[in-house]
PDB file of C-alpha atoms and ligand atoms in Angstrom:
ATOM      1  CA  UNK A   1     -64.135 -31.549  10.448  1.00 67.00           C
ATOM      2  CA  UNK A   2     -61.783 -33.106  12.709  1.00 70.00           C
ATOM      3  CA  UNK A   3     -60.193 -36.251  11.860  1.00 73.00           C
ATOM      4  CA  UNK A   4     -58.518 -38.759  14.168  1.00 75.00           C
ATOM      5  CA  UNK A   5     -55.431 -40.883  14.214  1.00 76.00           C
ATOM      6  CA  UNK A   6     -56.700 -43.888  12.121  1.00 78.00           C
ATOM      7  CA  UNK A   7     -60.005 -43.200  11.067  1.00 84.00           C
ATOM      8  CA  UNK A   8     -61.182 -44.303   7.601  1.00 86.00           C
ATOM      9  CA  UNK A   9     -60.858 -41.805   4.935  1.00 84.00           C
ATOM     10  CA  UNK A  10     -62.839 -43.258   2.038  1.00 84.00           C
ATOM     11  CA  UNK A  11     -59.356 -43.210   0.202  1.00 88.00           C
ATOM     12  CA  UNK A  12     -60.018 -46.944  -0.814  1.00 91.00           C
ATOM     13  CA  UNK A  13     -63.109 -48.701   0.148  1.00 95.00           C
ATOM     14  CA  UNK A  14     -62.613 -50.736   3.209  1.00 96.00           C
ATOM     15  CA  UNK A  15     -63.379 -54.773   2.343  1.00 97.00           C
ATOM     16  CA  UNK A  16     -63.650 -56.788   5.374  1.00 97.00           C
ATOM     17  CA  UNK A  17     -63.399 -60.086   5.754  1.00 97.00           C
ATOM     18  CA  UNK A  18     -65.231 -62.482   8.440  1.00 97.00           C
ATOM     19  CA  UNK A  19     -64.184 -66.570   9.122  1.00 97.00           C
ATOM     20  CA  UNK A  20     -67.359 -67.423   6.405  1.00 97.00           C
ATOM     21  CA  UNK A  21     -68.082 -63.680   4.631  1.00 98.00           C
ATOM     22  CA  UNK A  22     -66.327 -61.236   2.788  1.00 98.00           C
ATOM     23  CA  UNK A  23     -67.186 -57.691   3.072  1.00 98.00           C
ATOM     24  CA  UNK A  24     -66.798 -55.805  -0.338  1.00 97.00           C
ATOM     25  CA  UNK A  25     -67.834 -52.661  -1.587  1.00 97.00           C
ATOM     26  CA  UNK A  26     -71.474 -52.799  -3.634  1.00 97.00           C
ATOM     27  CA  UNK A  27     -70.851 -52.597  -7.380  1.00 97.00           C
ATOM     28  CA  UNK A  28     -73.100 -51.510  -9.922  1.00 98.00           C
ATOM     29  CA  UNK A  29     -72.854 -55.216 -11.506  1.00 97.00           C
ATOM     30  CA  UNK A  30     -74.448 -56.684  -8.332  1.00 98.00           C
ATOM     31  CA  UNK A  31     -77.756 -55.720  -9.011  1.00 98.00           C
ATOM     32  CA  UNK A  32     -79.331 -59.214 -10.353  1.00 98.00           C
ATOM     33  CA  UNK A  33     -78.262 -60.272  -6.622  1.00 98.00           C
ATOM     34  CA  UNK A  34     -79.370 -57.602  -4.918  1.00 98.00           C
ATOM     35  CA  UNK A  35     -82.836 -58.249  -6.802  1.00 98.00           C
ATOM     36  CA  UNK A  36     -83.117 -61.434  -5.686  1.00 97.00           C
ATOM     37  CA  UNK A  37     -83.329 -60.905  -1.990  1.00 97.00           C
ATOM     38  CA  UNK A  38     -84.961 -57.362  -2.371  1.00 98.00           C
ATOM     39  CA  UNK A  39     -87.472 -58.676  -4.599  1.00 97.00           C
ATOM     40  CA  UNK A  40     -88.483 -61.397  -2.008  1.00 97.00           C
ATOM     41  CA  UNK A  41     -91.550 -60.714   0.127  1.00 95.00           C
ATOM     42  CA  UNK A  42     -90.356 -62.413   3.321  1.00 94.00           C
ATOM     43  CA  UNK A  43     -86.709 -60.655   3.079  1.00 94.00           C
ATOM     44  CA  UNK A  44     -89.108 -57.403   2.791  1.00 93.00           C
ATOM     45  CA  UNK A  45     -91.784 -58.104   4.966  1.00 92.00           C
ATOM     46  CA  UNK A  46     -90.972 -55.422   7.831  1.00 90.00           C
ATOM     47  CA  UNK A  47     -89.374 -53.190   5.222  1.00 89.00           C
ATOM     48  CA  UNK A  48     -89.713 -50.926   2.041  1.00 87.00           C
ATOM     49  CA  UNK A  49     -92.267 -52.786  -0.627  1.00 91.00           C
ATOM     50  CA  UNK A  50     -90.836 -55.840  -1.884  1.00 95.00           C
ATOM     51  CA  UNK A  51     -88.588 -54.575  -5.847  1.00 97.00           C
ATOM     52  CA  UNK A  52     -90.422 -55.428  -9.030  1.00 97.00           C
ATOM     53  CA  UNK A  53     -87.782 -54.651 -11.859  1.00 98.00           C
ATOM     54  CA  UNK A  54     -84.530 -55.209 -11.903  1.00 98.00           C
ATOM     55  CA  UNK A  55     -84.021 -51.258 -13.001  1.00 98.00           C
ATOM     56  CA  UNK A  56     -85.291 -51.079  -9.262  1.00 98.00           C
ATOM     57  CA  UNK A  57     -82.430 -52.955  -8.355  1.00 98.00           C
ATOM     58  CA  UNK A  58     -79.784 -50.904 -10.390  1.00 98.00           C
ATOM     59  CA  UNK A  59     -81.160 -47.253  -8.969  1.00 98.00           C
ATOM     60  CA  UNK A  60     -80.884 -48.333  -5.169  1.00 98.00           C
ATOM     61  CA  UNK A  61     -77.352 -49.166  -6.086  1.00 98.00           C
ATOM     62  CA  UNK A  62     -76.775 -46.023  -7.535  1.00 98.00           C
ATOM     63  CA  UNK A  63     -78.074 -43.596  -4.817  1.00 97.00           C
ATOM     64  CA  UNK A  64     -76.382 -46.144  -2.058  1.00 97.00           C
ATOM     65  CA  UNK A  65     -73.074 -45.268  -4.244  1.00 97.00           C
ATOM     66  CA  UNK A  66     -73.659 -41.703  -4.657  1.00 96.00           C
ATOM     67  CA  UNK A  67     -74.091 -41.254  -0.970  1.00 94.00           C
ATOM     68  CA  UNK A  68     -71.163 -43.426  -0.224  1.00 93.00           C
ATOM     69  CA  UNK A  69     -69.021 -40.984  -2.658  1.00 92.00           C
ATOM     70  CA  UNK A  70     -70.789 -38.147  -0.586  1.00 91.00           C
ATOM     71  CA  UNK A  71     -69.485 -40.114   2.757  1.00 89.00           C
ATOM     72  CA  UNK A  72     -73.089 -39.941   3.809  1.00 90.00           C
ATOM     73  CA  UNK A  73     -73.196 -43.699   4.626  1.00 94.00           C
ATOM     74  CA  UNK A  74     -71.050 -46.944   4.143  1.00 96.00           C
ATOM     75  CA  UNK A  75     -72.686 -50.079   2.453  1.00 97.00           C
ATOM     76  CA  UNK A  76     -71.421 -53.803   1.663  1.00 98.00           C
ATOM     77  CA  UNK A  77     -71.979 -56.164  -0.008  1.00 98.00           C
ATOM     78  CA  UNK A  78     -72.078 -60.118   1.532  1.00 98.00           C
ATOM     79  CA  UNK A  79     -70.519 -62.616  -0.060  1.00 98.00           C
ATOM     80  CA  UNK A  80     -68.847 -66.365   0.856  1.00 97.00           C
ATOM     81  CA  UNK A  81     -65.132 -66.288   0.625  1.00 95.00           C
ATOM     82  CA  UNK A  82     -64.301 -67.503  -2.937  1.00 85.00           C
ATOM     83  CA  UNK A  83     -67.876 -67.128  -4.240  1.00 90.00           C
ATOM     84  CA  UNK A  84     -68.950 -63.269  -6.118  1.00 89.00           C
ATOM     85  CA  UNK A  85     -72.566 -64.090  -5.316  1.00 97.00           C
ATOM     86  CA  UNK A  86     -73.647 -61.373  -3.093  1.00 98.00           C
ATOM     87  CA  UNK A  87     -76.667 -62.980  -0.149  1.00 98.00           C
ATOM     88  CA  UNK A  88     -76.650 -59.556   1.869  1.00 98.00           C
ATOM     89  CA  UNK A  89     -76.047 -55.769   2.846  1.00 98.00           C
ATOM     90  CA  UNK A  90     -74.624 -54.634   5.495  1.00 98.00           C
ATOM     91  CA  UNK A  91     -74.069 -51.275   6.663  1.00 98.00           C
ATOM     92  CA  UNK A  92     -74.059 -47.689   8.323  1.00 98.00           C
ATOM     93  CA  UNK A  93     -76.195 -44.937   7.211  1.00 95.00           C
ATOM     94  CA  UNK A  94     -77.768 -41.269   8.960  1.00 94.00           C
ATOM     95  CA  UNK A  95     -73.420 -41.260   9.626  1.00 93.00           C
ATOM     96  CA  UNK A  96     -73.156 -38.089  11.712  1.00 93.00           C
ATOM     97  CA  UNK A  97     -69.718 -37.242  11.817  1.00 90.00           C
ATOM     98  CA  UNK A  98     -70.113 -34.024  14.222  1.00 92.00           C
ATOM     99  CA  UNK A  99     -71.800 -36.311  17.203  1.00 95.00           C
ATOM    100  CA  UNK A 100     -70.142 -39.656  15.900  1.00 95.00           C
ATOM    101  CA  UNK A 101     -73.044 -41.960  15.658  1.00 97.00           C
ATOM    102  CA  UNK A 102     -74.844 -43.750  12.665  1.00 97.00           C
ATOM    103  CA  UNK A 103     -77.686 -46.447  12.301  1.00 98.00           C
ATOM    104  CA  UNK A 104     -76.804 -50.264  11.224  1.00 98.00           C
ATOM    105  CA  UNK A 105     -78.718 -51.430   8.571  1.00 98.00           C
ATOM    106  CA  UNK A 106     -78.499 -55.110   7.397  1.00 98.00           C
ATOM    107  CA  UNK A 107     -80.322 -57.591   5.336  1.00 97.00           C
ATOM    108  CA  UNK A 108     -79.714 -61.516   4.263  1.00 98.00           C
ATOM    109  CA  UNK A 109     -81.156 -63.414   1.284  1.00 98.00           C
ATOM    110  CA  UNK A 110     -83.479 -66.021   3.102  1.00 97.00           C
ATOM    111  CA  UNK A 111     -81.723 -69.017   2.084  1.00 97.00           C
ATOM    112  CA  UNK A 112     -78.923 -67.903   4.651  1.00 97.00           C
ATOM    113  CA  UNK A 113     -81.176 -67.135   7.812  1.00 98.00           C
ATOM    114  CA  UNK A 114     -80.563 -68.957  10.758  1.00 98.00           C
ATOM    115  CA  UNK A 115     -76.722 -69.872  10.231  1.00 98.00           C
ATOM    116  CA  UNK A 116     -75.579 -66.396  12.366  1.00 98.00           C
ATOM    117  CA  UNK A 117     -73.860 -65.063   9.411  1.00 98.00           C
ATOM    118  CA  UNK A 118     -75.771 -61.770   9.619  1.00 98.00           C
ATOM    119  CA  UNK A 119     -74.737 -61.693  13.230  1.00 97.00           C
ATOM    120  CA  UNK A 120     -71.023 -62.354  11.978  1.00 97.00           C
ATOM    121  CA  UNK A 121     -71.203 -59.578   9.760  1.00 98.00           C
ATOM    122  CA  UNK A 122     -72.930 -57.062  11.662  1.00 98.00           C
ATOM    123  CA  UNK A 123     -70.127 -57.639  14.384  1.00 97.00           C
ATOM    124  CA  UNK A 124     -67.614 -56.910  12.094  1.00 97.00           C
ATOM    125  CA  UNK A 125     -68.788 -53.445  10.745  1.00 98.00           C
ATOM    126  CA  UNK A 126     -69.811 -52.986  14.561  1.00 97.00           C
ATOM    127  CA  UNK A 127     -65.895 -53.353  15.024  1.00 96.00           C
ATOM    128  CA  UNK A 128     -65.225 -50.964  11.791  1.00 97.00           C
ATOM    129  CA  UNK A 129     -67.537 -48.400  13.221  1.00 97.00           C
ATOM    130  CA  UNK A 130     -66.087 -48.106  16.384  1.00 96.00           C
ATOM    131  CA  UNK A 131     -62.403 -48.645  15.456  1.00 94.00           C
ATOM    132  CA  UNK A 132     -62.274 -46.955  12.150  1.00 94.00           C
ATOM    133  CA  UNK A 133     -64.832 -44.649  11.884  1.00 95.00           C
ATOM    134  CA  UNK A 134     -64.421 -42.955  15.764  1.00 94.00           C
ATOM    135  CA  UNK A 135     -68.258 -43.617  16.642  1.00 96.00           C
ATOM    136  CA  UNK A 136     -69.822 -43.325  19.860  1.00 97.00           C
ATOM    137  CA  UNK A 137     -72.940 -44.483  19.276  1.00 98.00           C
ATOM    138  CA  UNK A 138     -74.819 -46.999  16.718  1.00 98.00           C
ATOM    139  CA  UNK A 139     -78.389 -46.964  16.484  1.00 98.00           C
ATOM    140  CA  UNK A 140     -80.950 -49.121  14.866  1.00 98.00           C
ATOM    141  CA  UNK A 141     -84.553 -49.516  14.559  1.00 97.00           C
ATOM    142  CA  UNK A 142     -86.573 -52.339  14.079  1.00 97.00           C
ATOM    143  CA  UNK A 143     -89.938 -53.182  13.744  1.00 96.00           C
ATOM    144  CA  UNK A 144     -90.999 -54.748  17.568  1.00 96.00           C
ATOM    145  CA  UNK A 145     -92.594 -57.916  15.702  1.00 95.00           C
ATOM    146  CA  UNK A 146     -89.219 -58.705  13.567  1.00 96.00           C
ATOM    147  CA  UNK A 147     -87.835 -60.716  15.894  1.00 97.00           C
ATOM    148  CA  UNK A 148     -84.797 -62.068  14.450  1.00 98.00           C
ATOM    149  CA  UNK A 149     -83.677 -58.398  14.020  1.00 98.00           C
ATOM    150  CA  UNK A 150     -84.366 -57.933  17.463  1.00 98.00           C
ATOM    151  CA  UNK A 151     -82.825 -60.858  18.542  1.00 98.00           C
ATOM    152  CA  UNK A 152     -79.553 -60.245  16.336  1.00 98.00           C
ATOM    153  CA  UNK A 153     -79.329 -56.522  18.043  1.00 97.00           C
ATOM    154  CA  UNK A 154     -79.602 -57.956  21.614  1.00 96.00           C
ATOM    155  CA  UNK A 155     -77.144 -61.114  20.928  1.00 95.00           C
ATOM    156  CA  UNK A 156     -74.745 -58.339  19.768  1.00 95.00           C
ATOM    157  CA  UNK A 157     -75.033 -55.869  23.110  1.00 95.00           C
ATOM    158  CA  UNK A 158     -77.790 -53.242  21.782  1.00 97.00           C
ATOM    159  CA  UNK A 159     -79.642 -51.937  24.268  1.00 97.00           C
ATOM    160  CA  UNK A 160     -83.593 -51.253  23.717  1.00 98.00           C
ATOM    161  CA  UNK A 161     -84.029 -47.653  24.148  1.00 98.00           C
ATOM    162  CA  UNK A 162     -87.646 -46.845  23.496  1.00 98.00           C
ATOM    163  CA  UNK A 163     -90.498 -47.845  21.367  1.00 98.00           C
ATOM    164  CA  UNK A 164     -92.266 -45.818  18.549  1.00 97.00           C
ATOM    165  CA  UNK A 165     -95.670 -46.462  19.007  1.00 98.00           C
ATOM    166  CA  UNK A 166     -97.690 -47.430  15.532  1.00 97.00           C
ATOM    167  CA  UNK A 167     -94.692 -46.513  13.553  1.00 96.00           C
ATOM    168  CA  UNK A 168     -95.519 -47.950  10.090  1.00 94.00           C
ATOM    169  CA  UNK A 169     -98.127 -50.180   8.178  1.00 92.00           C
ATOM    170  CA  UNK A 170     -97.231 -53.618   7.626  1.00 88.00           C
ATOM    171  CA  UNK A 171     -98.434 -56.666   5.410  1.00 84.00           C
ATOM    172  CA  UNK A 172    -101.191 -57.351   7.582  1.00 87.00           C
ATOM    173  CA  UNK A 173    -102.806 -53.556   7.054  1.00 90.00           C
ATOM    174  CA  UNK A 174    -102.511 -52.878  10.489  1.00 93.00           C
ATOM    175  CA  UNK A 175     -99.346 -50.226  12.411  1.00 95.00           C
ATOM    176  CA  UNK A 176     -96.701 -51.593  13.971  1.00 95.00           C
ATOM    177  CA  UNK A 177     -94.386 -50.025  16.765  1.00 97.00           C
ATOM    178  CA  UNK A 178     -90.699 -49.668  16.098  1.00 97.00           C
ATOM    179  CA  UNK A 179     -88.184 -50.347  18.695  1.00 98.00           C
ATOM    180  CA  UNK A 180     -85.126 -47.932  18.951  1.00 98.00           C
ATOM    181  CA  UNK A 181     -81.895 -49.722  19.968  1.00 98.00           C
ATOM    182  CA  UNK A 182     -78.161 -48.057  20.464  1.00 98.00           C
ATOM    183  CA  UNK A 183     -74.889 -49.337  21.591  1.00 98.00           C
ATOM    184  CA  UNK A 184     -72.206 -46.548  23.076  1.00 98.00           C
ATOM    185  CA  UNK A 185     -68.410 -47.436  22.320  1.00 96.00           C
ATOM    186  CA  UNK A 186     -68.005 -47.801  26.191  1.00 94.00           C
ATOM    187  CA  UNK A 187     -70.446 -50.402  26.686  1.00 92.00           C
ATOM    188  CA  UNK A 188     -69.029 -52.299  23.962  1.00 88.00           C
ATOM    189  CA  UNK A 189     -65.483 -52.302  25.525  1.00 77.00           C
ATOM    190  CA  UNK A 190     -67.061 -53.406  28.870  1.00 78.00           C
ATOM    191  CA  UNK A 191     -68.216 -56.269  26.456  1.00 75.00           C
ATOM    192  CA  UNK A 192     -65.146 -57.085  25.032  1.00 68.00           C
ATOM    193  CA  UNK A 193     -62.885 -56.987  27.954  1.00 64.00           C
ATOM    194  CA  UNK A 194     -65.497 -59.430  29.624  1.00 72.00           C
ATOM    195  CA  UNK A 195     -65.216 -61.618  26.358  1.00 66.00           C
ATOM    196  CA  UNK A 196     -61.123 -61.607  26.683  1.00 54.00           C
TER     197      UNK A 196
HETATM  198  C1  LIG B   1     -82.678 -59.747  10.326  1.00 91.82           C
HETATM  199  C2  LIG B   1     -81.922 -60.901   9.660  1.00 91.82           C
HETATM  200  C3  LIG B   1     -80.674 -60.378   8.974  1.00 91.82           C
HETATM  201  C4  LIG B   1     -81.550 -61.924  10.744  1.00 91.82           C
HETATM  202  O1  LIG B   1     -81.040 -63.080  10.127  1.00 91.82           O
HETATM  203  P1  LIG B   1     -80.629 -64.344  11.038  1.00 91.82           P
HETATM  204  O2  LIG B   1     -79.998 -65.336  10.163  1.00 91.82           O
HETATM  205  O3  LIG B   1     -81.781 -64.745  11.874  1.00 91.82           O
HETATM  206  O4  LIG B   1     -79.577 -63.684  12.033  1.00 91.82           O
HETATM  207  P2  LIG B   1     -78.234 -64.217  12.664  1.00 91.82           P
HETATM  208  O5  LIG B   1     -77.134 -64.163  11.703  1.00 91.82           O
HETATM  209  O6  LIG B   1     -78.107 -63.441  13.917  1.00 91.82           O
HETATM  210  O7  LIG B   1     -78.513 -65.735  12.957  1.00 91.82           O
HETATM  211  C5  LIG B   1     -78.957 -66.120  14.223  1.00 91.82           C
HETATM  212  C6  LIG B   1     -79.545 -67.501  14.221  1.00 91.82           C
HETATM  213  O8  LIG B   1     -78.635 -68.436  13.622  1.00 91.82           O
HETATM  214  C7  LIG B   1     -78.465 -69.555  14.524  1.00 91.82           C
HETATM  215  N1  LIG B   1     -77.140 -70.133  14.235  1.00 91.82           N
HETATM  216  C8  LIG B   1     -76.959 -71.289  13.561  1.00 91.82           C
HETATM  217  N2  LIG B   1     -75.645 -71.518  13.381  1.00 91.82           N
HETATM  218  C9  LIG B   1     -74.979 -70.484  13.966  1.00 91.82           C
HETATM  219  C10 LIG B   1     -73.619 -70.176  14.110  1.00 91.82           C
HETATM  220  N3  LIG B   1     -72.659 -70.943  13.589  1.00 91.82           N
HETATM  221  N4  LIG B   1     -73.275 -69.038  14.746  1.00 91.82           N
HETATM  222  C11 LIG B   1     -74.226 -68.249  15.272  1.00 91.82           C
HETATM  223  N5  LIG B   1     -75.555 -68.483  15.150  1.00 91.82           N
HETATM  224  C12 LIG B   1     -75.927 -69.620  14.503  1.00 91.82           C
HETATM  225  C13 LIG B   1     -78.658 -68.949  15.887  1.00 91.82           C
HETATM  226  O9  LIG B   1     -78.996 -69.912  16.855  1.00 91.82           O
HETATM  227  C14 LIG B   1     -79.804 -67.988  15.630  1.00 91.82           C
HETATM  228  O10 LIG B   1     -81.018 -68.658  15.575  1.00 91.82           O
HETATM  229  P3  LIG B   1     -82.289 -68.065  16.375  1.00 91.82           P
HETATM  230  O11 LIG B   1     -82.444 -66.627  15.985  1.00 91.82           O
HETATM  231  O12 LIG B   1     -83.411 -68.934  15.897  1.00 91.82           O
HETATM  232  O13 LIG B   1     -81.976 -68.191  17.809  1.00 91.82           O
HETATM  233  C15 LIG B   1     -82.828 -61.615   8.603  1.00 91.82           C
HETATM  234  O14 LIG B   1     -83.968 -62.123   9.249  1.00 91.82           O
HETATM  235  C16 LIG B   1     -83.249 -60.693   7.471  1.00 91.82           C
HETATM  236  O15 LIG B   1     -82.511 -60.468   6.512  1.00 91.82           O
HETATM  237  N6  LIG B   1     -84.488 -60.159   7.559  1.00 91.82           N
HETATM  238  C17 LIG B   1     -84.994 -59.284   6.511  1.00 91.82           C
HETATM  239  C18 LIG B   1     -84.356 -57.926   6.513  1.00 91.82           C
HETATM  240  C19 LIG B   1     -84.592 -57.221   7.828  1.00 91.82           C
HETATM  241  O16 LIG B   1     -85.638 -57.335   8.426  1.00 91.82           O
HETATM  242  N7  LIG B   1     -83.575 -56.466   8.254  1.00 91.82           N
HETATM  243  C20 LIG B   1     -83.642 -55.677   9.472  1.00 91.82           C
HETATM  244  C21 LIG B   1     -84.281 -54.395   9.207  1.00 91.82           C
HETATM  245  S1  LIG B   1     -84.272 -53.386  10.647  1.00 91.82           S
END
């Protein structure tokens, strides 16, 4: 596989750091936090089925690390600066190295919602991605009715590309559709250079 001048090599995990977050790599010994927002049915609401046990908690950890150590995908944890509680996950996975894209994941313990700190540390893996990890393209997909996701992917430059029509059964027993988004590297240096 080809490799490019200053692309991430997994050598040492890459913490980031934001002006309110810190960006570390997902430890086994996180799993009580992870639980807490994973085991919260508004956190899960337009996602997989809300955890139960904390052994849950521990095997999700495991298989994000495993694929991680297969550079499959690329997961952190959220945390305040100063503070080892971790509120969130953040991340790339689907990484296709051949065509250079990879979907954005990201969730936020509910406490935290409505401060733009999942918006702050989206941006910065958005940053990572295209900087460190030579991507083209990131995708994501949301469900249509989860509109602070939506509203985080358009506030950050993703374009809606398409809809998946009754793409999965929510809460309320009924389908939903799922809205593809992407952002290409050049649109997001058209965006920065406008930015300054
Ligand atoms: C999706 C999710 C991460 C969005 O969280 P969020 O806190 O709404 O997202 P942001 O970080 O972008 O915050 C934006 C909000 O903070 C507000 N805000 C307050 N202070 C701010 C600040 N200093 N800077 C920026 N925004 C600020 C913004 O006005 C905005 O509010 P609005 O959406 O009502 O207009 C969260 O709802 C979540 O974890 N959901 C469950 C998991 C999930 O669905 N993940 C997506 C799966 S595809």
């Amino acid at each position: 596989m080809k490799t490019y001048r200053g692309e991430f090599d997994f050598s040492t995990f890459p913490t980031l750091t934001t002006e309110r977050l810190l960006l570390h790599e997902l430890l086994p010994a996180d799993a009580a936090d992870v639980f807490i927002f994973r085991s919260d049915p508004e956190v899960q609401k337009f996602n997989a089925e809300p955890m139960q046990h904390l052994s849950e908690a521990h095997a999700f950890i495991e298989e994000i690390r495993s694929k991680q150590a297969a550079q499959e995908e690329l997961m952190w944890a959220v945390t305040f600066h100063e503070k080892n509680t971790v509120v969130g996950l953040v991340g790339f996975d689907y990484w296709n190295r051949y065509h250079h894209r990879a979907e954005v994941g990201y969730d936020l313990a509910h406490a935290y919602w409505g401060q733009g700190l999942a918006s702050e540390a989206v941006k910065t893996i958005i940053d990572f991605g295209f900087q460190r990890m030579h991507l083209n393209r990131i995708e994501a997909g949301t469900i249509a009715d989860n509109l602070r996701s939506v509203r985080l992917l358009e506030r950050l430059g993703f374009r809606r590309e398409g809809t998946r029509r009754g793409y999965s059964l929510e809460d309320d027993g009924t389908y939903h559709d799922s809205a593809m988004y992407g952002l290409l590297r050049c649109e997001y240096r058209k965006a920065l250079h406008r930015r300054g």
